[in-house]
Structures are given as C-alpha cells and as structure tokens.
PDB file of C-alpha atoms in Angstrom:
ATOM      1  CA  MET A  26       4.621 -50.014  11.750  1.00  0.00           C
ATOM      2  CA  PRO A  27       2.722 -46.811  12.629  1.00  0.00           C
ATOM      3  CA  VAL A  28       6.023 -45.023  13.254  1.00  0.00           C
ATOM      4  CA  ASP A  29       7.225 -45.946   9.761  1.00  0.00           C
ATOM      5  CA  ARG A  30       4.017 -44.562   8.220  1.00  0.00           C
ATOM      6  CA  THR A  31       4.399 -41.323  10.162  1.00  0.00           C
ATOM      7  CA  ILE A  32       7.922 -40.892   8.878  1.00  0.00           C
ATOM      8  CA  ARG A  33       6.777 -41.567   5.306  1.00  0.00           C
ATOM      9  CA  LEU A  34       3.943 -39.050   5.620  1.00  0.00           C
ATOM     10  CA  ARG A  35       6.294 -36.418   6.983  1.00  0.00           C
ATOM     11  CA  THR A  36       8.771 -37.080   4.182  1.00  0.00           C
ATOM     12  CA  LEU A  37       5.995 -36.918   1.599  1.00  0.00           C
ATOM     13  CA  LYS A  38       4.705 -33.675   3.090  1.00  0.00           C
ATOM     14  CA  LEU A  39       8.219 -32.206   3.074  1.00  0.00           C
ATOM     15  CA  TRP A  40       8.795 -33.143  -0.566  1.00  0.00           C
ATOM     16  CA  SER A  41       5.417 -31.793  -1.631  1.00  0.00           C
ATOM     17  CA  MET A  42       6.100 -28.477   0.115  1.00  0.00           C
ATOM     18  CA  ALA A  43       9.536 -28.305  -1.532  1.00  0.00           C
ATOM     19  CA  ALA A  44       7.989 -28.992  -4.960  1.00  0.00           C
ATOM     20  CA  LEU A  45       5.331 -26.337  -4.372  1.00  0.00           C
ATOM     21  CA  PHE A  46       7.974 -23.808  -3.338  1.00  0.00           C
ATOM     22  CA  ALA A  47      10.161 -24.618  -6.345  1.00  0.00           C
ATOM     23  CA  SER A  48       7.235 -24.296  -8.745  1.00  0.00           C
ATOM     24  CA  ALA A  49       6.256 -20.958  -7.186  1.00  0.00           C
ATOM     25  CA  LEU A  50       9.795 -19.690  -7.728  1.00  0.00           C
ATOM     26  CA  ALA A  51       9.808 -20.951 -11.296  1.00  0.00           C
ATOM     27  CA  VAL A  52       6.492 -19.332 -12.164  1.00  0.00           C
ATOM     28  CA  GLY A  53       7.412 -16.099 -10.389  1.00  0.00           C
ATOM     29  CA  GLY A  54      10.696 -15.901 -12.252  1.00  0.00           C
ATOM     30  CA  CYS A  55       9.095 -15.881 -15.674  1.00  0.00           C
ATOM     31  CA  SER A  56       6.233 -13.536 -14.891  1.00  0.00           C
ATOM     32  CA  THR A  57       7.925 -10.577 -16.541  1.00  0.00           C
ATOM     33  CA  GLN A  58       8.374 -12.455 -19.790  1.00  0.00           C
ATOM     34  CA  ILE A  59       4.723 -13.522 -19.753  1.00  0.00           C
ATOM     35  CA  ALA A  60       3.638  -9.910 -19.239  1.00  0.00           C
ATOM     36  CA  ASP A  61       5.626  -8.824 -22.298  1.00  0.00           C
ATOM     37  CA  MET A  62       4.026 -11.351 -24.639  1.00  0.00           C
ATOM     38  CA  PRO A  63       1.759  -9.581 -27.163  1.00  0.00           C
ATOM     39  CA  GLY A  64      -1.238 -11.902 -26.840  1.00  0.00           C
ATOM     40  CA  VAL A  65      -1.150 -12.368 -23.082  1.00  0.00           C
ATOM     41  CA  GLY A  66       0.197  -9.407 -21.156  1.00  0.00           C
ATOM     42  CA  LEU A  67      -0.832  -6.177 -22.830  1.00  0.00           C
ATOM     43  CA  PRO A  68      -4.129  -5.221 -24.438  1.00  0.00           C
ATOM     44  CA  THR A  69      -4.030  -4.393 -28.122  1.00  0.00           C
ATOM     45  CA  ASP A  70      -4.809  -0.693 -27.620  1.00  0.00           C
ATOM     46  CA  ALA A  71      -2.109  -0.131 -24.969  1.00  0.00           C
ATOM     47  CA  PRO A  72       0.444   2.597 -25.787  1.00  0.00           C
ATOM     48  CA  GLN A  73       3.936   1.482 -26.717  1.00  0.00           C
ATOM     49  CA  ARG A  74       6.527   1.410 -23.966  1.00  0.00           C
ATOM     50  CA  PRO A  75       9.317   3.971 -24.225  1.00  0.00           C
ATOM     51  CA  LYS A  76      12.669   2.728 -25.519  1.00  0.00           C
ATOM     52  CA  GLU A  77      14.573   4.252 -22.592  1.00  0.00           C
ATOM     53  CA  ALA A  78      13.561   4.110 -18.978  1.00  0.00           C
ATOM     54  CA  GLY A  79      12.532   7.430 -17.479  1.00  0.00           C
ATOM     55  CA  ALA A  80      14.811   9.314 -15.133  1.00  0.00           C
ATOM     56  CA  TYR A  81      14.263   9.220 -11.410  1.00  0.00           C
ATOM     57  CA  LEU A  82      12.206  11.984  -9.866  1.00  0.00           C
ATOM     58  CA  PRO A  83      14.233  14.735  -8.189  1.00  0.00           C
ATOM     59  CA  VAL A  84      13.408  13.842  -4.586  1.00  0.00           C
ATOM     60  CA  HIS A  85      16.212  15.929  -3.080  1.00  0.00           C
ATOM     61  CA  ASP A  86      15.334  19.121  -4.956  1.00  0.00           C
ATOM     62  CA  LEU A  87      13.401  21.296  -2.544  1.00  0.00           C
ATOM     63  CA  PRO A  88      11.064  24.086  -3.601  1.00  0.00           C
ATOM     64  CA  PRO A  89      12.216  27.634  -2.862  1.00  0.00           C
ATOM     65  CA  ASP A  90      11.342  29.161   0.483  1.00  0.00           C
ATOM     66  CA  ARG A  91       8.151  31.184   0.663  1.00  0.00           C
ATOM     67  CA  GLU A  92       8.417  34.902   0.783  1.00  0.00           C
ATOM     68  CA  GLU A  93       5.403  35.300   3.044  1.00  0.00           C
ATOM     69  CA  GLU A  94       3.872  33.210   5.792  1.00  0.00           C
ATOM     70  CA  ALA A  95       1.522  30.450   4.804  1.00  0.00           C
ATOM     71  CA  MET A  96      -1.223  31.936   6.972  1.00  0.00           C
ATOM     72  CA  LYS A  97      -1.395  35.214   8.815  1.00  0.00           C
ATOM     73  CA  PRO A  98      -1.818  35.007  12.613  1.00  0.00           C
ATOM     74  CA  ALA A  99      -5.220  36.750  12.467  1.00  0.00           C
ATOM     75  CA  GLU A 100      -6.537  34.177   9.958  1.00  0.00           C
ATOM     76  CA  LEU A 101      -5.118  31.350  12.062  1.00  0.00           C
ATOM     77  CA  ALA A 102      -6.835  32.654  15.215  1.00  0.00           C
ATOM     78  CA  LYS A 103     -10.150  33.009  13.341  1.00  0.00           C
ATOM     79  CA  ILE A 104     -10.012  29.445  12.008  1.00  0.00           C
ATOM     80  CA  GLN A 105      -9.075  28.075  15.428  1.00  0.00           C
ATOM     81  CA  ALA A 106     -12.020  29.898  17.002  1.00  0.00           C
ATOM     82  CA  GLU A 107     -14.390  28.496  14.343  1.00  0.00           C
ATOM     83  CA  LEU A 108     -13.090  24.973  14.885  1.00  0.00           C
ATOM     84  CA  THR A 109     -13.432  25.287  18.654  1.00  0.00           C
ATOM     85  CA  ALA A 110     -17.007  26.557  18.301  1.00  0.00           C
ATOM     86  CA  ALA A 111     -17.872  23.677  15.933  1.00  0.00           C
ATOM     87  CA  ARG A 112     -16.365  21.159  18.365  1.00  0.00           C
ATOM     88  CA  ASP A 113     -18.356  22.608  21.257  1.00  0.00           C
ATOM     89  CA  ARG A 114     -21.594  22.516  19.203  1.00  0.00           C
ATOM     90  CA  GLN A 115     -21.022  18.874  18.287  1.00  0.00           C
ATOM     91  CA  ALA A 116     -20.189  17.949  21.876  1.00  0.00           C
ATOM     92  CA  SER A 117     -23.357  19.583  23.193  1.00  0.00           C
ATOM     93  CA  THR A 118     -25.466  17.954  20.441  1.00  0.00           C
ATOM     94  CA  GLY A 119     -23.953  14.552  21.190  1.00  0.00           C
ATOM     95  CA  THR A 120     -24.578  14.946  24.927  1.00  0.00           C
ATOM     96  CA  ALA A 121     -28.189  15.970  24.316  1.00  0.00           C
ATOM     97  CA  ALA A 122     -28.727  13.028  21.962  1.00  0.00           C
ATOM     98  CA  LYS A 123     -27.313  10.558  24.492  1.00  0.00           C
ATOM     99  CA  ALA A 124     -29.509  11.993  27.260  1.00  0.00           C
ATOM    100  CA  GLY A 125     -32.597  11.765  24.994  1.00  0.00           C
ATOM    101  CA  THR A 126     -32.019   8.092  24.127  1.00  0.00           C
ATOM    102  CA  LYS A 127     -31.810   6.944  27.744  1.00  0.00           C
TER     103      LYS A 127
END
C-alpha cells in the first residue's frame, strides 16, 4: 500500500507542476495584450505610442578619426605622476593607521 501512495503522490506532483507551467505560459503569452489595455497597462497621462516603430540605431557607423591625439604625452606624464603620488600618500596613511590601531 505505501508504494501505491508514493506513486499517486508523484503523479499528483507531476500533474500539478505541469498545470503550473502551462498556466505560466498562458499568462505570459497574453501579457502584451494586457499592457495595451487602456485601463490596465498605461497611465492616462502617458504619451501616445508612435504609429511606426523607430529605426534601429546605427551601430556600425563609426565616428570620424580624431585629427589630434586625445592627450598630449606631457599631460599624460603629469597625470600619471599625480596618480602615483596620491597612491603613495594613501599607502603611507593606511600603513600608519594600521600601526596605530595595533
């Protein structure tokens, strides 16, 4: 008898999962129609949707090449030196703080 109950429970569980999956598909399939309903999906002050869908963005159109470098080498060296100095200051401050807490 217990084996028969186990089989029934498994069958019931399988059917309930199948029903849940089918209902999820059914509800998911009509979600776009629900969103287009005037009283449910959109607020009353929402702008009207365009009649035609917009064109795709031009992802393969590249901007023209620059005529000059993005950053001159002297500016780059200056910024790198400032960043290195800031890193060293933070490292020394962090080391001093760790030594003070012990």
